[in-house]
Amino acid sequence: MSNYVTAIGLDVHARSIKAFALNPMTGECERASFGYDPAAVAEWALGFDSPRAVYESGVTGFHLCRALSALGLECVVGAVSKMQRPAADRGRKNDRRDAEFLARLLATRNVVEVWVPDGRTEAARDLSRALADARDDLQRAKQRMSKFLLRHGHVFDEATPTGARKGNWTRAYWRWADAIEFDEPDDAAAYEHYRDCVRRCQEARDALARRVAEAAGRPGWKPVVDALRLVKGIDVATAFLLACEAGDFSRFRTAPEFASWCGLVPSEHSSGETSSRGGITRAGNAHVRSALVEAAWHVPMSSREPKPLAPGQEAAPAVRRHAAKCNRRLQDRREAMEAAGKRPVVANCATAREMACWVWAIAGMASA
């Protein structure tokens, strides 16, 4: 932690910033209000003795932190989930009090800092999250269209020559869907809207998937992405998500620390001789946790053979051996959980937690 004298708390909103400066050595304090203007905030703050600023993590992101740092003002982002506010103050909340609260936390060295990604890493993260949003949008659009058809008695049940039912959203499905007509003009207009939404969402998802694949092949991401793709259940998009969300895997000292950041460790409520553990904490990065849980569902369906390299994929022999060991270990873990009678969702979460530890190790080897 750097040496600083003046602690500055910033309560940041979209159009306003409330500031509180505190010198704990002299007890002097000063307040100020600004629009969302990093230059004005930096000019005011740099007038104090050795200043350091802090604001809460949240929807305002990291733009202000990087802007203030570029202007010469040391700034950190505090993890809002780690801030302990006195119970007496919870019913007296406003922007001025929040800024003062942050300044006093910083002055007493009680701020847990959030890792601030650089612009390139944050841009990659935004692209990955946009793809996830596009997938969610497509899923919702398909749900609306299929349920609209179901309400009007239209169900796709074409079969292959062997009698197996053809899947939805295939070419055969779309030929069937495009041939549907409605007697009421309003129903026809509604159906046209739902059908067009699905097609637009598909096009958006495919375009973003191509962009993610292109970004994953760039030198800054390719070594880690190629290494993580050796884990069964992890494709290019998932590997890219893990790489850009974590940013720098070396900031996690141990694999359990990374698993804790993913929110995949068990919760605990123990006291004295009583030990009690519950479900996973779900704290930390929800995007990484969701990706790992989804990837873990593929483990019981995969073989024990090492995952072969895809065209253009590169990985050092040591990384490939470690990934092969990972795949065998994940399958053993899943089989042991199922043999113990654990519910599938519990076994899958345990597998995802184990996968998180292996992801940390493999990414560390690839980026070394």
PDB file of C-alpha atoms in Angstrom, residues 10-246:
ATOM      1  CA  LEU A  10     -15.900  10.057  -3.736  1.00  0.00           C
ATOM      2  CA  ASP A  11     -19.578   9.214  -4.020  1.00  0.00           C
ATOM      3  CA  VAL A  12     -19.923   8.828  -7.775  1.00  0.00           C
ATOM      4  CA  HIS A  13     -23.102   9.008  -9.848  1.00  0.00           C
ATOM      5  CA  ALA A  14     -23.778   9.372 -13.553  1.00  0.00           C
ATOM      6  CA  ARG A  15     -23.966  13.185 -13.427  1.00  0.00           C
ATOM      7  CA  SER A  16     -22.527  14.152 -10.039  1.00  0.00           C
ATOM      8  CA  ILE A  17     -19.661  13.464  -7.653  1.00  0.00           C
ATOM      9  CA  LYS A  18     -19.657  14.304  -3.945  1.00  0.00           C
ATOM     10  CA  ALA A  19     -16.177  14.491  -2.404  1.00  0.00           C
ATOM     11  CA  PHE A  20     -14.898  14.482   1.172  1.00  0.00           C
ATOM     12  CA  ALA A  21     -11.216  15.029   2.006  1.00  0.00           C
ATOM     13  CA  LEU A  22      -9.851  14.006   5.409  1.00  0.00           C
ATOM     14  CA  ASN A  23      -6.391  14.450   6.910  1.00  0.00           C
ATOM     15  CA  PRO A  24      -6.344  11.979   9.828  1.00  0.00           C
ATOM     16  CA  MET A  25      -3.169  13.529  11.265  1.00  0.00           C
ATOM     17  CA  THR A  26      -4.707  16.974  11.792  1.00  0.00           C
ATOM     18  CA  GLY A  27      -8.419  16.152  11.667  1.00  0.00           C
ATOM     19  CA  GLU A  28      -8.966  18.716   8.906  1.00  0.00           C
ATOM     20  CA  CYS A  29     -11.746  17.925   6.461  1.00  0.00           C
ATOM     21  CA  GLU A  30     -13.294  19.571   3.428  1.00  0.00           C
ATOM     22  CA  ARG A  31     -16.274  18.853   1.186  1.00  0.00           C
ATOM     23  CA  ALA A  32     -16.874  19.580  -2.474  1.00  0.00           C
ATOM     24  CA  SER A  33     -19.415  18.825  -5.198  1.00  0.00           C
ATOM     25  CA  PHE A  34     -18.729  18.317  -8.893  1.00  0.00           C
ATOM     26  CA  GLY A  35     -20.415  17.233 -12.046  1.00  0.00           C
ATOM     27  CA  TYR A  36     -18.976  14.113 -13.629  1.00  0.00           C
ATOM     28  CA  ASP A  37     -15.705  15.924 -14.396  1.00  0.00           C
ATOM     29  CA  PRO A  38     -12.492  13.989 -13.609  1.00  0.00           C
ATOM     30  CA  ALA A  39     -10.315  17.021 -14.391  1.00  0.00           C
ATOM     31  CA  ALA A  40     -12.123  19.193 -11.830  1.00  0.00           C
ATOM     32  CA  VAL A  41     -11.949  16.454  -9.191  1.00  0.00           C
ATOM     33  CA  ALA A  42      -8.229  15.918  -9.784  1.00  0.00           C
ATOM     34  CA  GLU A  43      -7.460  19.644  -9.659  1.00  0.00           C
ATOM     35  CA  TRP A  44      -9.260  19.970  -6.306  1.00  0.00           C
ATOM     36  CA  ALA A  45      -7.782  16.800  -4.787  1.00  0.00           C
ATOM     37  CA  LEU A  46      -4.192  17.521  -5.804  1.00  0.00           C
ATOM     38  CA  GLY A  47      -4.327  20.662  -3.690  1.00  0.00           C
ATOM     39  CA  PHE A  48      -4.106  18.488  -0.554  1.00  0.00           C
ATOM     40  CA  ASP A  49      -1.052  16.871   0.985  1.00  0.00           C
ATOM     41  CA  SER A  50      -0.309  13.446  -0.613  1.00  0.00           C
ATOM     42  CA  PRO A  51      -3.908  12.633  -1.598  1.00  0.00           C
ATOM     43  CA  ARG A  52      -5.425   9.272  -2.408  1.00  0.00           C
ATOM     44  CA  ALA A  53      -9.021   8.824  -3.565  1.00  0.00           C
ATOM     45  CA  VAL A  54     -11.486   5.957  -3.374  1.00  0.00           C
ATOM     46  CA  TYR A  55     -14.984   5.284  -4.685  1.00  0.00           C
ATOM     47  CA  GLU A  56     -17.285   2.282  -4.524  1.00  0.00           C
ATOM     48  CA  SER A  57     -17.320  -0.455  -7.120  1.00  0.00           C
ATOM     49  CA  GLY A  58     -20.529  -0.585  -9.092  1.00  0.00           C
ATOM     50  CA  VAL A  59     -22.230   0.491 -12.292  1.00  0.00           C
ATOM     51  CA  THR A  60     -19.964   3.516 -12.789  1.00  0.00           C
ATOM     52  CA  GLY A  61     -17.129   1.141 -13.656  1.00  0.00           C
ATOM     53  CA  PHE A  62     -13.453   2.021 -13.864  1.00  0.00           C
ATOM     54  CA  HIS A  63     -13.449   5.020 -16.193  1.00  0.00           C
ATOM     55  CA  LEU A  64     -13.137   7.565 -13.383  1.00  0.00           C
ATOM     56  CA  CYS A  65     -10.325   5.623 -11.707  1.00  0.00           C
ATOM     57  CA  ARG A  66      -8.259   5.472 -14.886  1.00  0.00           C
ATOM     58  CA  ALA A  67      -8.999   9.116 -15.710  1.00  0.00           C
ATOM     59  CA  LEU A  68      -7.926  10.352 -12.259  1.00  0.00           C
ATOM     60  CA  SER A  69      -4.795   8.197 -12.347  1.00  0.00           C
ATOM     61  CA  ALA A  70      -3.879   9.655 -15.738  1.00  0.00           C
ATOM     62  CA  LEU A  71      -4.257  13.154 -14.244  1.00  0.00           C
ATOM     63  CA  GLY A  72      -1.817  12.325 -11.451  1.00  0.00           C
ATOM     64  CA  LEU A  73      -4.270  11.535  -8.635  1.00  0.00           C
ATOM     65  CA  GLU A  74      -3.856   8.108  -7.089  1.00  0.00           C
ATOM     66  CA  CYS A  75      -7.262   6.452  -7.049  1.00  0.00           C
ATOM     67  CA  VAL A  76      -8.585   3.029  -6.084  1.00  0.00           C
ATOM     68  CA  VAL A  77     -11.952   1.317  -6.345  1.00  0.00           C
ATOM     69  CA  GLY A  78     -13.241  -0.207  -3.114  1.00  0.00           C
ATOM     70  CA  ALA A  79     -15.157  -3.483  -3.040  1.00  0.00           C
ATOM     71  CA  VAL A  80     -18.599  -2.425  -1.847  1.00  0.00           C
ATOM     72  CA  SER A  81     -19.364  -5.962  -0.636  1.00  0.00           C
ATOM     73  CA  LYS A  82     -16.452  -5.742   1.818  1.00  0.00           C
ATOM     74  CA  MET A  83     -17.418  -2.406   3.377  1.00  0.00           C
ATOM     75  CA  GLN A  84     -18.834  -2.683   6.883  1.00  0.00           C
ATOM     76  CA  ARG A  85     -21.147   0.203   7.670  1.00  0.00           C
ATOM     77  CA  PRO A  86     -22.228   0.793  11.295  1.00  0.00           C
ATOM     78  CA  ALA A  87     -25.822  -0.270  11.920  1.00  0.00           C
ATOM     79  CA  ALA A  88     -26.695   3.190  13.268  1.00  0.00           C
ATOM     80  CA  ASP A  89     -25.739   4.781   9.939  1.00  0.00           C
ATOM     81  CA  ARG A  90     -27.798   2.521   7.691  1.00  0.00           C
ATOM     82  CA  GLY A  91     -30.929   4.593   8.143  1.00  0.00           C
ATOM     83  CA  ARG A  92     -29.169   7.900   7.461  1.00  0.00           C
ATOM     84  CA  LYS A  93     -27.806   7.563   3.957  1.00  0.00           C
ATOM     85  CA  ASN A  94     -27.079  10.356   1.499  1.00  0.00           C
ATOM     86  CA  ASP A  95     -24.301  11.279  -0.914  1.00  0.00           C
ATOM     87  CA  ARG A  96     -22.440  13.509   1.558  1.00  0.00           C
ATOM     88  CA  ARG A  97     -22.419  10.819   4.241  1.00  0.00           C
ATOM     89  CA  ASP A  98     -21.333   8.162   1.743  1.00  0.00           C
ATOM     90  CA  ALA A  99     -18.339  10.250   0.635  1.00  0.00           C
ATOM     91  CA  GLU A 100     -17.317  10.837   4.259  1.00  0.00           C
ATOM     92  CA  PHE A 101     -17.743   7.143   5.068  1.00  0.00           C
ATOM     93  CA  LEU A 102     -15.416   6.193   2.198  1.00  0.00           C
ATOM     94  CA  ALA A 103     -12.803   8.752   3.234  1.00  0.00           C
ATOM     95  CA  ARG A 104     -12.749   7.462   6.812  1.00  0.00           C
ATOM     96  CA  LEU A 105     -12.454   3.868   5.618  1.00  0.00           C
ATOM     97  CA  LEU A 106      -9.503   4.830   3.438  1.00  0.00           C
ATOM     98  CA  ALA A 107      -7.878   6.824   6.247  1.00  0.00           C
ATOM     99  CA  THR A 108      -7.980   3.781   8.535  1.00  0.00           C
ATOM    100  CA  ARG A 109      -6.718   1.439   5.773  1.00  0.00           C
ATOM    101  CA  ASN A 110      -9.939  -0.585   5.775  1.00  0.00           C
ATOM    102  CA  VAL A 111     -10.685  -0.467   2.038  1.00  0.00           C
ATOM    103  CA  VAL A 112     -10.483  -3.759   0.128  1.00  0.00           C
ATOM    104  CA  GLU A 113      -9.353  -2.706  -3.331  1.00  0.00           C
ATOM    105  CA  VAL A 114     -10.870  -4.048  -6.533  1.00  0.00           C
ATOM    106  CA  TRP A 115      -8.465  -4.998  -9.309  1.00  0.00           C
ATOM    107  CA  VAL A 116      -8.782  -2.371 -12.049  1.00  0.00           C
ATOM    108  CA  PRO A 117      -8.348  -3.760 -15.592  1.00  0.00           C
ATOM    109  CA  ASP A 118      -6.639  -1.776 -18.301  1.00  0.00           C
ATOM    110  CA  GLY A 119      -8.589  -0.522 -21.297  1.00  0.00           C
ATOM    111  CA  ARG A 120      -7.711  -3.509 -23.507  1.00  0.00           C
ATOM    112  CA  THR A 121      -8.792  -6.050 -20.915  1.00  0.00           C
ATOM    113  CA  GLU A 122     -12.030  -4.239 -20.152  1.00  0.00           C
ATOM    114  CA  ALA A 123     -12.841  -3.982 -23.864  1.00  0.00           C
ATOM    115  CA  ALA A 124     -12.327  -7.736 -24.271  1.00  0.00           C
ATOM    116  CA  ARG A 125     -14.494  -8.363 -21.223  1.00  0.00           C
ATOM    117  CA  ASP A 126     -17.248  -6.153 -22.656  1.00  0.00           C
ATOM    118  CA  LEU A 127     -17.130  -8.091 -25.930  1.00  0.00           C
ATOM    119  CA  SER A 128     -17.398 -11.411 -24.109  1.00  0.00           C
ATOM    120  CA  ARG A 129     -20.327 -10.188 -22.024  1.00  0.00           C
ATOM    121  CA  ALA A 130     -22.042  -8.856 -25.141  1.00  0.00           C
ATOM    122  CA  LEU A 131     -21.914 -12.360 -26.624  1.00  0.00           C
ATOM    123  CA  ALA A 132     -23.437 -13.776 -23.430  1.00  0.00           C
ATOM    124  CA  ASP A 133     -26.189 -11.150 -23.604  1.00  0.00           C
ATOM    125  CA  ALA A 134     -26.834 -12.001 -27.253  1.00  0.00           C
ATOM    126  CA  ARG A 135     -27.220 -15.669 -26.346  1.00  0.00           C
ATOM    127  CA  ASP A 136     -29.680 -14.780 -23.601  1.00  0.00           C
ATOM    128  CA  ASP A 137     -31.630 -12.558 -25.995  1.00  0.00           C
ATOM    129  CA  LEU A 138     -31.817 -15.379 -28.541  1.00  0.00           C
ATOM    130  CA  GLN A 139     -33.028 -17.833 -25.915  1.00  0.00           C
ATOM    131  CA  ARG A 140     -35.782 -15.454 -24.827  1.00  0.00           C
ATOM    132  CA  ALA A 141     -36.801 -14.741 -28.423  1.00  0.00           C
ATOM    133  CA  LYS A 142     -37.057 -18.464 -29.174  1.00  0.00           C
ATOM    134  CA  GLN A 143     -39.109 -18.982 -26.034  1.00  0.00           C
ATOM    135  CA  ARG A 144     -41.574 -16.259 -27.020  1.00  0.00           C
ATOM    136  CA  MET A 145     -41.963 -17.573 -30.560  1.00  0.00           C
ATOM    137  CA  SER A 146     -42.382 -21.235 -29.598  1.00  0.00           C
ATOM    138  CA  LYS A 147     -44.903 -20.460 -26.858  1.00  0.00           C
ATOM    139  CA  PHE A 148     -46.866 -18.177 -29.184  1.00  0.00           C
ATOM    140  CA  LEU A 149     -47.156 -21.065 -31.633  1.00  0.00           C
ATOM    141  CA  LEU A 150     -48.095 -23.453 -28.835  1.00  0.00           C
ATOM    142  CA  ARG A 151     -50.923 -21.168 -27.705  1.00  0.00           C
ATOM    143  CA  HIS A 152     -52.330 -21.341 -31.219  1.00  0.00           C
ATOM    144  CA  GLY A 153     -52.035 -25.115 -31.529  1.00  0.00           C
ATOM    145  CA  HIS A 154     -48.925 -25.269 -33.727  1.00  0.00           C
ATOM    146  CA  VAL A 155     -46.371 -27.881 -32.633  1.00  0.00           C
ATOM    147  CA  PHE A 156     -43.440 -29.055 -34.750  1.00  0.00           C
ATOM    148  CA  ASP A 157     -43.384 -32.866 -34.797  1.00  0.00           C
ATOM    149  CA  GLU A 158     -41.794 -33.876 -38.104  1.00  0.00           C
ATOM    150  CA  ALA A 159     -39.804 -37.111 -37.922  1.00  0.00           C
ATOM    151  CA  THR A 160     -36.883 -38.669 -39.765  1.00  0.00           C
ATOM    152  CA  PRO A 161     -37.314 -41.886 -41.821  1.00  0.00           C
ATOM    153  CA  THR A 162     -36.214 -43.840 -38.726  1.00  0.00           C
ATOM    154  CA  GLY A 163     -38.968 -42.286 -36.635  1.00  0.00           C
ATOM    155  CA  ALA A 164     -36.834 -39.911 -34.587  1.00  0.00           C
ATOM    156  CA  ARG A 165     -38.342 -36.475 -34.120  1.00  0.00           C
ATOM    157  CA  LYS A 166     -36.475 -33.671 -35.868  1.00  0.00           C
ATOM    158  CA  GLY A 167     -35.048 -30.969 -33.631  1.00  0.00           C
ATOM    159  CA  ASN A 168     -36.332 -27.440 -33.284  1.00  0.00           C
ATOM    160  CA  TRP A 169     -34.637 -24.489 -34.981  1.00  0.00           C
ATOM    161  CA  THR A 170     -33.264 -26.653 -37.783  1.00  0.00           C
ATOM    162  CA  ARG A 171     -33.836 -25.984 -41.490  1.00  0.00           C
ATOM    163  CA  ALA A 172     -36.811 -28.321 -41.415  1.00  0.00           C
ATOM    164  CA  TYR A 173     -38.232 -26.408 -38.460  1.00  0.00           C
ATOM    165  CA  TRP A 174     -37.875 -23.081 -40.236  1.00  0.00           C
ATOM    166  CA  ARG A 175     -39.548 -24.424 -43.403  1.00  0.00           C
ATOM    167  CA  TRP A 176     -42.446 -25.501 -41.216  1.00  0.00           C
ATOM    168  CA  ALA A 177     -42.499 -22.192 -39.300  1.00  0.00           C
ATOM    169  CA  ASP A 178     -42.417 -20.065 -42.449  1.00  0.00           C
ATOM    170  CA  ALA A 179     -45.398 -21.948 -43.882  1.00  0.00           C
ATOM    171  CA  ILE A 180     -47.672 -21.178 -40.917  1.00  0.00           C
ATOM    172  CA  GLU A 181     -50.504 -18.747 -41.618  1.00  0.00           C
ATOM    173  CA  PHE A 182     -53.041 -17.147 -39.270  1.00  0.00           C
ATOM    174  CA  ASP A 183     -56.631 -16.188 -39.972  1.00  0.00           C
ATOM    175  CA  GLU A 184     -56.510 -13.043 -37.850  1.00  0.00           C
ATOM    176  CA  PRO A 185     -54.320 -10.211 -39.229  1.00  0.00           C
ATOM    177  CA  ASP A 186     -53.262  -9.220 -35.709  1.00  0.00           C
ATOM    178  CA  ASP A 187     -52.013 -12.729 -34.981  1.00  0.00           C
ATOM    179  CA  ALA A 188     -50.104 -12.709 -38.259  1.00  0.00           C
ATOM    180  CA  ALA A 189     -48.450  -9.393 -37.351  1.00  0.00           C
ATOM    181  CA  ALA A 190     -47.502 -10.658 -33.880  1.00  0.00           C
ATOM    182  CA  TYR A 191     -46.068 -13.885 -35.298  1.00  0.00           C
ATOM    183  CA  GLU A 192     -44.054 -12.006 -37.894  1.00  0.00           C
ATOM    184  CA  HIS A 193     -42.571  -9.899 -35.089  1.00  0.00           C
ATOM    185  CA  TYR A 194     -41.585 -12.937 -32.994  1.00  0.00           C
ATOM    186  CA  ARG A 195     -40.119 -14.744 -35.994  1.00  0.00           C
ATOM    187  CA  ASP A 196     -38.086 -11.717 -37.096  1.00  0.00           C
ATOM    188  CA  CYS A 197     -36.801 -11.231 -33.535  1.00  0.00           C
ATOM    189  CA  VAL A 198     -35.416 -14.771 -33.487  1.00  0.00           C
ATOM    190  CA  ARG A 199     -33.648 -14.283 -36.804  1.00  0.00           C
ATOM    191  CA  ARG A 200     -32.183 -10.915 -35.790  1.00  0.00           C
ATOM    192  CA  CYS A 201     -30.963 -12.358 -32.498  1.00  0.00           C
ATOM    193  CA  GLN A 202     -29.370 -15.281 -34.326  1.00  0.00           C
ATOM    194  CA  GLU A 203     -27.549 -12.927 -36.667  1.00  0.00           C
ATOM    195  CA  ALA A 204     -26.349 -10.773 -33.753  1.00  0.00           C
ATOM    196  CA  ARG A 205     -25.126 -13.804 -31.815  1.00  0.00           C
ATOM    197  CA  ASP A 206     -23.278 -15.235 -34.813  1.00  0.00           C
ATOM    198  CA  ALA A 207     -21.616 -11.890 -35.562  1.00  0.00           C
ATOM    199  CA  LEU A 208     -20.441 -11.511 -31.968  1.00  0.00           C
ATOM    200  CA  ALA A 209     -19.242 -15.130 -31.872  1.00  0.00           C
ATOM    201  CA  ARG A 210     -17.075 -14.472 -34.931  1.00  0.00           C
ATOM    202  CA  ARG A 211     -15.723 -11.308 -33.305  1.00  0.00           C
ATOM    203  CA  VAL A 212     -14.889 -13.197 -30.104  1.00  0.00           C
ATOM    204  CA  ALA A 213     -13.091 -15.923 -32.069  1.00  0.00           C
ATOM    205  CA  GLU A 214     -11.080 -13.235 -33.847  1.00  0.00           C
ATOM    206  CA  ALA A 215     -10.179 -11.491 -30.575  1.00  0.00           C
ATOM    207  CA  ALA A 216      -9.224 -14.795 -28.938  1.00  0.00           C
ATOM    208  CA  GLY A 217      -6.611 -15.337 -31.641  1.00  0.00           C
ATOM    209  CA  ARG A 218      -4.745 -12.115 -30.907  1.00  0.00           C
ATOM    210  CA  PRO A 219      -1.290 -12.436 -29.306  1.00  0.00           C
ATOM    211  CA  GLY A 220      -2.408 -10.985 -25.973  1.00  0.00           C
ATOM    212  CA  TRP A 221      -5.054 -13.683 -25.453  1.00  0.00           C
ATOM    213  CA  LYS A 222      -4.101 -16.648 -27.642  1.00  0.00           C
ATOM    214  CA  PRO A 223      -1.663 -18.492 -25.288  1.00  0.00           C
ATOM    215  CA  VAL A 224      -4.112 -18.597 -22.378  1.00  0.00           C
ATOM    216  CA  VAL A 225      -7.170 -19.234 -24.569  1.00  0.00           C
ATOM    217  CA  ASP A 226      -5.467 -22.105 -26.414  1.00  0.00           C
ATOM    218  CA  ALA A 227      -4.377 -23.647 -23.116  1.00  0.00           C
ATOM    219  CA  LEU A 228      -7.815 -23.419 -21.506  1.00  0.00           C
ATOM    220  CA  ARG A 229      -9.462 -24.938 -24.579  1.00  0.00           C
ATOM    221  CA  LEU A 230      -7.657 -28.188 -23.728  1.00  0.00           C
ATOM    222  CA  VAL A 231     -10.060 -28.614 -20.802  1.00  0.00           C
ATOM    223  CA  LYS A 232     -13.119 -30.563 -21.891  1.00  0.00           C
ATOM    224  CA  GLY A 233     -16.263 -28.449 -21.769  1.00  0.00           C
ATOM    225  CA  ILE A 234     -14.393 -25.216 -22.508  1.00  0.00           C
ATOM    226  CA  ASP A 235     -14.661 -23.836 -26.046  1.00  0.00           C
ATOM    227  CA  VAL A 236     -13.163 -20.682 -27.557  1.00  0.00           C
ATOM    228  CA  ALA A 237     -15.847 -18.342 -26.216  1.00  0.00           C
ATOM    229  CA  THR A 238     -15.671 -19.786 -22.690  1.00  0.00           C
ATOM    230  CA  ALA A 239     -11.865 -19.725 -22.644  1.00  0.00           C
ATOM    231  CA  PHE A 240     -11.875 -16.117 -23.827  1.00  0.00           C
ATOM    232  CA  LEU A 241     -14.418 -15.204 -21.143  1.00  0.00           C
ATOM    233  CA  LEU A 242     -12.291 -16.799 -18.416  1.00  0.00           C
ATOM    234  CA  ALA A 243      -9.134 -15.094 -19.665  1.00  0.00           C
ATOM    235  CA  CYS A 244     -10.524 -11.578 -19.955  1.00  0.00           C
ATOM    236  CA  GLU A 245     -12.637 -11.716 -16.779  1.00  0.00           C
ATOM    237  CA  ALA A 246      -9.641 -12.813 -14.702  1.00  0.00           C
TER     238      ALA A 246
END
